[in-house]
XYZ file of C-alpha atoms in Angstrom:
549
model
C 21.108 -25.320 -0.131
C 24.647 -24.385 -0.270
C 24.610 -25.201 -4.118
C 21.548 -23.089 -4.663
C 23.379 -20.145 -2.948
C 26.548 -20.360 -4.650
C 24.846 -20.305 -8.434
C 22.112 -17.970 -7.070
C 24.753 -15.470 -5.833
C 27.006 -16.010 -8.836
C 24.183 -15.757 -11.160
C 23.390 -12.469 -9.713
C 27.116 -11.037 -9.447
C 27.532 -11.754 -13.464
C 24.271 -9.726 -14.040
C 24.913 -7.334 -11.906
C 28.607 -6.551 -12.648
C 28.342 -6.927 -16.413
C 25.137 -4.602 -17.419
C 25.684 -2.294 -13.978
C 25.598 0.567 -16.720
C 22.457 -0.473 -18.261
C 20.609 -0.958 -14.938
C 21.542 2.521 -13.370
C 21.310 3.739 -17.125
C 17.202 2.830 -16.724
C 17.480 4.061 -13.646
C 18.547 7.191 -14.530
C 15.649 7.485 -17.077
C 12.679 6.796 -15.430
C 13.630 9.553 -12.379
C 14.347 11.905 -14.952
C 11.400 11.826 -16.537
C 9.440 11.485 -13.205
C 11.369 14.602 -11.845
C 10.732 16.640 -15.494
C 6.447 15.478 -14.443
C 7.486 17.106 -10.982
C 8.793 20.606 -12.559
C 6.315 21.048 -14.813
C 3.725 19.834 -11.613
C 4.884 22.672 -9.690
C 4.912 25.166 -11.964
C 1.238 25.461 -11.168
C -1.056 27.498 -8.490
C -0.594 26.453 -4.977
C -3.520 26.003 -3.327
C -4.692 22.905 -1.101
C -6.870 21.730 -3.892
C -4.334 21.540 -6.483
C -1.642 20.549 -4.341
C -3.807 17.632 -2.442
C -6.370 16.501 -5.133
C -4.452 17.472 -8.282
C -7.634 19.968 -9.296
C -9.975 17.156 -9.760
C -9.067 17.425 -13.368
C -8.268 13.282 -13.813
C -10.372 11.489 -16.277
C -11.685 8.096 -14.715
C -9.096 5.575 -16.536
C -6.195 7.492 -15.761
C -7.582 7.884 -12.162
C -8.054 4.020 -12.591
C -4.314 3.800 -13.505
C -2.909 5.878 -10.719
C -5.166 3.580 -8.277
C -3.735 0.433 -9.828
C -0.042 2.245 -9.474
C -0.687 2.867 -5.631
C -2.045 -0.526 -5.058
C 0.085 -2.666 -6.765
C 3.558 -2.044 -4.748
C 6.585 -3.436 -4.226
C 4.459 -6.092 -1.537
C 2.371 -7.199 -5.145
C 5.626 -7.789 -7.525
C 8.321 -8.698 -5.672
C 6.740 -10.219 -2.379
C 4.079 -11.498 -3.629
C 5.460 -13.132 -6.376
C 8.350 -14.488 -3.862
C 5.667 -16.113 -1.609
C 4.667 -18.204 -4.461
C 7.530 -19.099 -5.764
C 8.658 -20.487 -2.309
C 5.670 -21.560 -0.785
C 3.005 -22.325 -4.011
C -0.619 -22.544 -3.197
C -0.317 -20.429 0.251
C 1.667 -17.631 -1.604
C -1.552 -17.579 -4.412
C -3.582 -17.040 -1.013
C -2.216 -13.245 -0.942
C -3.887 -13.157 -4.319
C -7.071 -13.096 -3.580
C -6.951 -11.234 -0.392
C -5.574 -8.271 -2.476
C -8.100 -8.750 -4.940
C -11.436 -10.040 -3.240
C -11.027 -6.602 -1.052
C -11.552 -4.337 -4.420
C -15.699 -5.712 -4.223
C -15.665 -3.698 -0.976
C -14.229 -0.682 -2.434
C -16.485 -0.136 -5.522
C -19.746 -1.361 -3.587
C -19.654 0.522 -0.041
C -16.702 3.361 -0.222
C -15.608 4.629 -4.165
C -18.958 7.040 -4.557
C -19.528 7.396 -0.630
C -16.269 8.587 -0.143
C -16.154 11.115 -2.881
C -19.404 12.873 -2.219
C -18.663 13.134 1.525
C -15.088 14.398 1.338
C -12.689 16.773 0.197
C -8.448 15.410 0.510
C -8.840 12.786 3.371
C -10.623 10.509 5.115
C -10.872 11.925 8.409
C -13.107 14.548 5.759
C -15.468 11.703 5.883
C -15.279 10.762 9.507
C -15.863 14.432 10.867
C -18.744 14.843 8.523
C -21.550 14.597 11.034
C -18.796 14.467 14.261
C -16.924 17.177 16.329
C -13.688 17.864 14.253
C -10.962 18.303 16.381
C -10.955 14.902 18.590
C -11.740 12.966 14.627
C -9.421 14.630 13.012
C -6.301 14.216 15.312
C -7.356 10.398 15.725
C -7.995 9.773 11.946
C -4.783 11.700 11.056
C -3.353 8.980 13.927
C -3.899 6.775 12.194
C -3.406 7.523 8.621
C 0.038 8.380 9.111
C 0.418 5.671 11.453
C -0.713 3.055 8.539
C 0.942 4.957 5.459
C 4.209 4.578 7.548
C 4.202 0.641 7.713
C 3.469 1.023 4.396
C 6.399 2.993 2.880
C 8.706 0.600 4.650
C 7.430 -2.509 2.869
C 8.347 -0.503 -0.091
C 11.807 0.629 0.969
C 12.810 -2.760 2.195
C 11.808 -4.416 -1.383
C 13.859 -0.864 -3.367
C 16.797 -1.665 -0.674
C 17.213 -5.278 -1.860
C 16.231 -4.626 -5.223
C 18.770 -1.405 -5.967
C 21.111 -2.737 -4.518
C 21.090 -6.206 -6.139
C 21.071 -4.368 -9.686
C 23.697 -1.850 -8.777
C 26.321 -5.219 -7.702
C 26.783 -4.214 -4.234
C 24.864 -6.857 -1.823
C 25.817 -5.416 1.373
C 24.037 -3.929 3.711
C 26.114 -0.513 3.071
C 25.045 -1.143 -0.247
C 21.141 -1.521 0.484
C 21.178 1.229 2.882
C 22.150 4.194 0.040
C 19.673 2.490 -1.384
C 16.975 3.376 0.484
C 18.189 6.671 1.704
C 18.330 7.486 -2.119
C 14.213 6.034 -2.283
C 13.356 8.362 1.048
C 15.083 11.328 -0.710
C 13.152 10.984 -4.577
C 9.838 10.119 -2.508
C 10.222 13.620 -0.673
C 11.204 15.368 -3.682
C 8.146 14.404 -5.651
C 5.760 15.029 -2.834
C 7.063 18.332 -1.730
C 7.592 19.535 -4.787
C 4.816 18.131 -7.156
C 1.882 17.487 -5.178
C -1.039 15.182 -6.032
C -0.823 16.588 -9.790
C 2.981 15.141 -10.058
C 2.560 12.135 -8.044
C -0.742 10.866 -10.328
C 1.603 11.057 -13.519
C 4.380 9.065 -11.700
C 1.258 6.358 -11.261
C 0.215 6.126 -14.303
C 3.671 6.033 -15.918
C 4.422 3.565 -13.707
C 1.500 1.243 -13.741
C 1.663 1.465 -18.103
C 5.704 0.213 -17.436
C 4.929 -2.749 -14.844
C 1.488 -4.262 -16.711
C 3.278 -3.814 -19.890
C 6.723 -5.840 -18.241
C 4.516 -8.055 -16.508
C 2.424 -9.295 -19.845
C 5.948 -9.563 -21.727
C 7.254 -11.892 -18.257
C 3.938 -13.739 -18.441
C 4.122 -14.480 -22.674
C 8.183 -16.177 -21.897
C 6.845 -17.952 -19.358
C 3.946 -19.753 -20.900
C 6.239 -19.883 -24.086
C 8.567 -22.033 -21.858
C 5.996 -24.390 -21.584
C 3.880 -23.950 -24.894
C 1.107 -22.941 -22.878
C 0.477 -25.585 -21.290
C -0.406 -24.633 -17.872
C 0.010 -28.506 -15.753
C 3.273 -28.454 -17.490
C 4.065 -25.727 -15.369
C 2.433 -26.428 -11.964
C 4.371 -29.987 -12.442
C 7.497 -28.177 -12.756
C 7.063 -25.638 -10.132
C 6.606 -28.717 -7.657
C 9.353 -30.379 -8.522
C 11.240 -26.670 -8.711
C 10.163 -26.403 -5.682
C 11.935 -29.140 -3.502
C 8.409 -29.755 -2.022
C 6.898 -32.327 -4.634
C 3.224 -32.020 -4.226
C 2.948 -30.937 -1.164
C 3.603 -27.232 -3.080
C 0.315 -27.215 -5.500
C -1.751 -28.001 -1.449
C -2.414 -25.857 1.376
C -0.691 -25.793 4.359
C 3.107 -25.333 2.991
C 3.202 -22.039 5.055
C -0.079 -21.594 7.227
C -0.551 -25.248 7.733
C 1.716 -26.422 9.970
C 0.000 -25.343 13.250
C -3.066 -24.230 15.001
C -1.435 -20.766 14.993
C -0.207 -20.896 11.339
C -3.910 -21.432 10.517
C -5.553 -18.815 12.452
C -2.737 -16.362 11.489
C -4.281 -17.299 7.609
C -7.704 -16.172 8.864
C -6.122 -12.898 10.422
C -4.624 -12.335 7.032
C -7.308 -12.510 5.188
C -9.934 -10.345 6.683
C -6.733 -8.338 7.068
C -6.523 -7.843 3.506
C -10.152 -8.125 2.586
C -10.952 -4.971 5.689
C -8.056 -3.269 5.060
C -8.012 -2.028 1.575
C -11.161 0.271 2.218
C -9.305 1.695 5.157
C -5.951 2.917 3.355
C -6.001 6.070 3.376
C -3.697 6.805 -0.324
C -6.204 4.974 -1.970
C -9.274 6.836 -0.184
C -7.692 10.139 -1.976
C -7.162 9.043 -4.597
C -11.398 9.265 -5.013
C -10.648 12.883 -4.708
C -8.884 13.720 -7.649
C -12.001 12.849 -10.029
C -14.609 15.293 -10.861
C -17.871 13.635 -9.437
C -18.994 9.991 -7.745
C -19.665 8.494 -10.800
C -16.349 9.049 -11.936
C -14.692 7.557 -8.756
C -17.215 4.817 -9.321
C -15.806 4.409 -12.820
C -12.461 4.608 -11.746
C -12.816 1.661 -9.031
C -13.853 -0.460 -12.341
C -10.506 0.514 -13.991
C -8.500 0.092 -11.088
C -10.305 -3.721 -10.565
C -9.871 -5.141 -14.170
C -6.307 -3.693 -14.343
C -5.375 -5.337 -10.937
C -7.129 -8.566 -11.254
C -5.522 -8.664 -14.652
C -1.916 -8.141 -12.877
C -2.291 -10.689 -10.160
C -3.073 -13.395 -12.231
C -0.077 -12.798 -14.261
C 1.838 -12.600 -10.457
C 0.942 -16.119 -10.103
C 2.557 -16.785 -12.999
C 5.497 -15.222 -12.827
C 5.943 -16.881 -8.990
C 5.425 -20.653 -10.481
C 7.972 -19.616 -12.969
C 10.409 -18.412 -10.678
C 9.503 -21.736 -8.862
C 9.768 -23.860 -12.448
C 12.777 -22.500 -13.739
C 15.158 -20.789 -10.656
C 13.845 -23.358 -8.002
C 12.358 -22.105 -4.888
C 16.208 -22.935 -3.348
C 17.781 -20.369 -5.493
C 15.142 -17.765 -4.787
C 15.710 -18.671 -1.009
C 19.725 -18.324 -1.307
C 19.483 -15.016 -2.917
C 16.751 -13.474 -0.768
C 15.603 -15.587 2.355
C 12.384 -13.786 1.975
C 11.706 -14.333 -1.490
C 11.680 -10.427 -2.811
C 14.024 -11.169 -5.671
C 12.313 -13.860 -7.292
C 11.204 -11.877 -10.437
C 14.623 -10.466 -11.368
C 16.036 -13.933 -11.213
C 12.956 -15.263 -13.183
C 13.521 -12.414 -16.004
C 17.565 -13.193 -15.520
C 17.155 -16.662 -16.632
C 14.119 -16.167 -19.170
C 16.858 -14.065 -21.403
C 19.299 -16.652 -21.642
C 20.618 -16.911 -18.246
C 23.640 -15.570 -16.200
C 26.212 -14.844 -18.529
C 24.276 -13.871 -21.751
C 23.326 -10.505 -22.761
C 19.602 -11.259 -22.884
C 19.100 -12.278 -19.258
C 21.192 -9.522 -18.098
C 19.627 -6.718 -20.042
C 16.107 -8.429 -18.972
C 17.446 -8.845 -15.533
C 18.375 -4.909 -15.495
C 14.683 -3.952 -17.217
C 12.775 -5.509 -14.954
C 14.610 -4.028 -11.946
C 13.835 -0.641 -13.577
C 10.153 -1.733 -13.468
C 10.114 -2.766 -9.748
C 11.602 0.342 -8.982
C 9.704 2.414 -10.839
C 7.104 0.764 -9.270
C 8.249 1.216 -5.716
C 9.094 4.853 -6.410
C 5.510 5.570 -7.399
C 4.286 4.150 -4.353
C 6.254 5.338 -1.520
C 5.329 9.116 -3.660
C 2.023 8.267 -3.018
C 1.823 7.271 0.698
C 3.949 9.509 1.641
C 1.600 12.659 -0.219
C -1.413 10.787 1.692
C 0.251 10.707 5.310
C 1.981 14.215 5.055
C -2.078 15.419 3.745
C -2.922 13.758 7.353
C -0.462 16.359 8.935
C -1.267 19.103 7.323
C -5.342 18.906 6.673
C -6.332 16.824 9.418
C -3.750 17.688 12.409
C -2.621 21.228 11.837
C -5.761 22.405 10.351
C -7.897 20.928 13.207
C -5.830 22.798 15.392
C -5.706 25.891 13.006
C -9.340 26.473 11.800
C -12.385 27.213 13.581
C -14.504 26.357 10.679
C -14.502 24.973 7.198
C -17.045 27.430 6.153
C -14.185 30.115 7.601
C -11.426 28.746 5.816
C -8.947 31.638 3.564
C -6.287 31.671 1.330
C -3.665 31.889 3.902
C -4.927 28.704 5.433
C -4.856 26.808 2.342
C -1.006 28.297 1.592
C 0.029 27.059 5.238
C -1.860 23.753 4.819
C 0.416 23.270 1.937
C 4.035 24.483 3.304
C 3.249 22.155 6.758
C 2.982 18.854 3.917
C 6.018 19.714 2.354
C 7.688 19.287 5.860
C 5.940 17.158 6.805
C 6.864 14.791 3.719
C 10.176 15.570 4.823
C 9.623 14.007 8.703
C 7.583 11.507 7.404
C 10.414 10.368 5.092
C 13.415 10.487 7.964
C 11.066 8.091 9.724
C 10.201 5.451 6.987
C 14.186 5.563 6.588
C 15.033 4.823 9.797
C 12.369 2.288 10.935
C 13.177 0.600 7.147
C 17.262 0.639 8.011
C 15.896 -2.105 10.613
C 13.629 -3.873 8.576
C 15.705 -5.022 5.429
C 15.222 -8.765 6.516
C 11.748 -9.097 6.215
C 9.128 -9.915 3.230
C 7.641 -7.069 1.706
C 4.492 -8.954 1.628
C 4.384 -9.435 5.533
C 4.803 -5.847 6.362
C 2.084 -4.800 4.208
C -0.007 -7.508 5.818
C 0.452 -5.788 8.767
C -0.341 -2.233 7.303
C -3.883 -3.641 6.049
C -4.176 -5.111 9.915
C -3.984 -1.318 10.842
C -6.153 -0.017 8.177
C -8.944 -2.622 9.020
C -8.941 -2.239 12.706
C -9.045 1.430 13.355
C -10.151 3.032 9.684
C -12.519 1.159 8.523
C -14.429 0.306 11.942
C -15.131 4.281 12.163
C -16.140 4.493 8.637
C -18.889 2.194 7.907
C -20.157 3.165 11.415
C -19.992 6.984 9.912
C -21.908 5.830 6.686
C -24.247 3.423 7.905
C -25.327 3.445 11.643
C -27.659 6.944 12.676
C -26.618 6.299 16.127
C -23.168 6.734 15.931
C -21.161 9.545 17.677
C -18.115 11.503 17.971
C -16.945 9.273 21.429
C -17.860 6.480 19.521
C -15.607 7.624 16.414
C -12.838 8.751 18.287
C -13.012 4.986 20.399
C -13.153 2.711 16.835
C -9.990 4.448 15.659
C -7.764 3.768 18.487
C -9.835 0.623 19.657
C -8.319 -0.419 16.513
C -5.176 1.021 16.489
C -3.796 0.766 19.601
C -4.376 -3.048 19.888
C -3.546 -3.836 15.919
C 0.077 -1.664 17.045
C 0.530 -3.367 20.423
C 0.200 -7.339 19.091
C 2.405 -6.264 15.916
C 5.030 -4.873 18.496
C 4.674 -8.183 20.679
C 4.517 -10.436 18.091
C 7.184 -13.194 15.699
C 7.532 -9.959 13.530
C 9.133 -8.251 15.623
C 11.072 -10.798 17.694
C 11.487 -14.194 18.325
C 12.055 -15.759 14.926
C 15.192 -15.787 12.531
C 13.370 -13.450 9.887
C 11.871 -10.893 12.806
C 12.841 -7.158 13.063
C 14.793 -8.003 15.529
C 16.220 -11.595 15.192
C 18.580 -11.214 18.084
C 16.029 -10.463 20.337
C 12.522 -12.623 21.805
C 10.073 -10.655 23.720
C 7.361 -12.046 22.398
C 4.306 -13.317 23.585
C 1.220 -13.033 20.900
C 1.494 -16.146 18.636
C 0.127 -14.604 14.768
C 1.974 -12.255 12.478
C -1.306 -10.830 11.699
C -3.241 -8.981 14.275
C -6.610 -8.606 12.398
C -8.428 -11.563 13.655
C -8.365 -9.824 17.396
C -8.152 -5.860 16.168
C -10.337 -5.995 13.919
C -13.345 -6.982 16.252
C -12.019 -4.735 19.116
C -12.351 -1.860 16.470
C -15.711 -2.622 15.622
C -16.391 -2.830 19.860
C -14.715 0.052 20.847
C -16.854 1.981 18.497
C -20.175 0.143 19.296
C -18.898 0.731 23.136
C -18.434 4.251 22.579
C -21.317 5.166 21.225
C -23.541 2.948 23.279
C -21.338 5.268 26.299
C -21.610 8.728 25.272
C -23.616 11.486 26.613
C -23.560 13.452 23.655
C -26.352 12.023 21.374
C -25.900 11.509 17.645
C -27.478 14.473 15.820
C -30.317 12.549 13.252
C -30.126 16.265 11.217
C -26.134 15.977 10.458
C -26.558 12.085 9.591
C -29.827 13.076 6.965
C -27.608 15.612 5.580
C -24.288 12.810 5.368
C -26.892 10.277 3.661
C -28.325 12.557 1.205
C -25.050 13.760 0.445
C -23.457 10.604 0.063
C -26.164 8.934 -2.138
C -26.538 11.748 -4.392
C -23.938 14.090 -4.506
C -25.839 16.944 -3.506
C -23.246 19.728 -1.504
C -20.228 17.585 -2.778
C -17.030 19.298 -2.957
């Protein structure tokens, strides 16, 4: 282990020291352009449309590649990726979490959503409810998920920037992400949904296009011959066989099992549930075009997550899962090393100018995302929490309420930022891929509970609304807070500290059903009945299109 450290770290100082220029050179690039989409983005009119659904002017494949942008984050390429590459066959697990959930998406929520909404979807949830209480617990927990979100992102750009700029300290990775927080606000506050969609698709053109050149080398390496590569991934590996089985990571232990199972109906729930991919459904003209961007958005992710595996069992093959290990403990810089040694190694000009491109790509990518969530959550403040509070009606609404809709995002893009900041500052330690495990947890549990109860059951009522999303929520919050993530093992939050007492890094397997409960309970409990009317109008609506915004 000491061995692996020593070359991994040296390997990385050469890189980084001797094409520094070049990396903050790309750098420099890509956020100029992205800030010249911005400027021209908010040279346009103002209102809450433009500003939260970008006009509804997208076509469905570049709606398809802004999805694919805000799903495939920092979590996808660099944690994903680092979970193979360290623990094989468990890390591919991830895979098709993130990819099985899509099915969900495009059969129960892409057209659904769109017809029933407008920017968010508490839009959806206070269809056929009382607004106020829905709206203040949906924008709950929106914001509440988004958050956990953007600081998987700014732990993998804190590692990441700062690994490519040559400084590996933690002063070093904190102006790291304090420069991410700052660009994410800019974009956002600035550019709106209209700016933010162009940074997606930008971005998501750059990382398939890097991915399919990593994916070509690393086949090349082994003249396509895929057991040639899961042979040497084993053996990379330090694990021998053992790698290509299950169990490596969620094998060892009753608990390590289970916590499998709460990660996968985690991931599978949860996508539905985020709320910066619900709106992006709103920035298409009509359902079928949402519909037709959910197909994009699944052939252009399934397509990138099989190359992922690829690029993790060749970070496995030809770093060695020790290497990965000594450099990041949580795995989050096993691409960069891969590209480092596919040009030619530390040293050589190739591997350090592929080293430095690739860096640019996963922080493009995590640049696009964190604009993204943070555009959703700050939407949550200013649609769903101040204009609850604000408007009597949405029949009544005027131009003034749209124009103050629009300067409480920009601040609150601001807060939200300063948050994601701090509670990132304390997070640097931990796999990107674990705290967006956790954000899906959220998502499943309290958002999606409340929506296919919206949708589906006639029954359902504003108690029993309000009860799914913090039945879900509160618990999903409360085990994440008491659990190994937090404290009580060497990678936790806080590693110094062990107040821990729920077993699972995932929460889903017992939020999840207490969502579902609390809404069944609710509902089951009010004295308010459901109004059959509202939920004839919701179905018609949401099956045709008829009254869609």
């Amino acid at each position: 282990m000491a061995g692996a450290r020593q070359l991994a770290g040296a390997g990385v100082a050469v890189a980084a020291t001797e094409h520094r220029g070049l990396a903050l050179g790309l750098f420099t690039v890509f956020v100029a352009v992205t800030l010249a989409i911005t400027v021209w983005a908010g040279r346009r009119r103002r209102s809450s449309e433009e500003f939260f659904s970008g006009g509804r002017l997208f076509s469905p494949l570049e709606n398809g590649l802004a999805i694919s942008g805000d799903y495939l984050s920092a979590g996808s390429f660099l944690g994903v990726s680092g979970l193979i590459a360290l623990y094989g066959y468990d890390g591919v697990l991830y895979l098709v979490g993130f990819l099985v959930a899509w099915l969900g998406v495009l059969l129960l929520v892409a057209e659904l959503v769109r017809n029933c909404g407008r920017f968010t979807l508490a839009d959806v949830l206070s269809a056929r409810m009382r607004e106020r209480p829905v709206r203040i617990a949906a924008g709950t927990s929106s914001i509440t998920v988004a958050v956990l979100y953007l600081v998987a992102q700014m732990v993998g750009a804190g590692s990441l920037v700062s690994l490519l700029a040559g400084g590996t300290s933690a002063h070093a990775r904190t102006w790291a992400v304090v420069g991410v927080g700052a660009l994410m606000v800019v974009y956002v506050a600035f550019g709106g949904m209209r700016a933010t969609t162009w940074v997606q698709i930008v971005k998501s053109v750059l990382l398939l296009g890097g991915t399919v050149a990593l994916t070509v080398m690393v086949l090349a390496r082994f003249h396509g011959n895929v057991n040639d590569l899961l042979r040497s991934a084993a053996h990379g590996s330090g694990h021998g066989a053992a790698y290509l089985r299950p169990g490596l990571k969620y094998g060892g232990s009753w608990t390590a099992r289970l916590d499998f199972v709460s990660l996968g109906l985690a991931l599978v729930l949860g996508t539905a549930g985020l709320p910066h991919i619900v709106s992006r459904f709103y920035t298409v003209p009509t359902a079928r075009a949402a519909r037709r961007s959910a197909v994009w958005a699944v052939g252009l992710i399934g397509a990138f997550y099989l190359m992922t595996m690829v690029l993790g069992l060749g970070a496995a093959a030809l770093v060695g899962s020790g290497a990965v290990r000594a450099s990041n403990a949580a795995g989050n810089t096993a691409v960069p090393l891969l590209a480092l040694r596919l040009g030619g190694g530390a040293g050589s000009t190739g591997g350090t100018v592929l080293f430095a491109v690739v860096g640019s790509i996963a922080f493009a990518t995590i640049l696009a995302v964190v604009a993204g969530l943070t555009l959703s959550s700050s939407a949550s403040v200013a649609h769903d929490l101040y204009g609850s509070l604000r408007r009597r009606s949405t029949e009544r609404r005027t131009a003034r309420e749209d124009t103050g809709e629009v300067r409480v995002a920009r601040f609150a893009a601001v807060g939200i930022g300063a948050v994601a900041i701090g509670l990132t500052l304390l997070a640097q330690e931990l796999n990107t891929a674990v705290v967006v495990g956790v954000a899906f947890a959220v998502a499943a549990s309290a958002n999606v509970p409340a929506l296919l109860y919206t949708l589906f059951w006639r029954r359902f009522t504003t108690r029993g609304t309000v009860w799914a999303i913090y039945g879900g929520l509160l618990p999903a919050v409360v085990l994440v807070a008491f659990s190994p993530v937090v404290s009580g093992s060497p990678d936790a939050l806080l590693p110094g500290m062990d107040f821990h007492w729920f077993p699972l890094q995932n929460p889903g397997i017992v939020s999840i059903p207490l969502g579902f409960l609390a809404g069944w309970l609710g509902t089951v409990l009010s004295r308010e009945p459901a109004d059959p009317g509202r939920h004839a109008e919701l179905e018609v609506r949401s099956l045709t299109g008829a009254g869609a915004v």
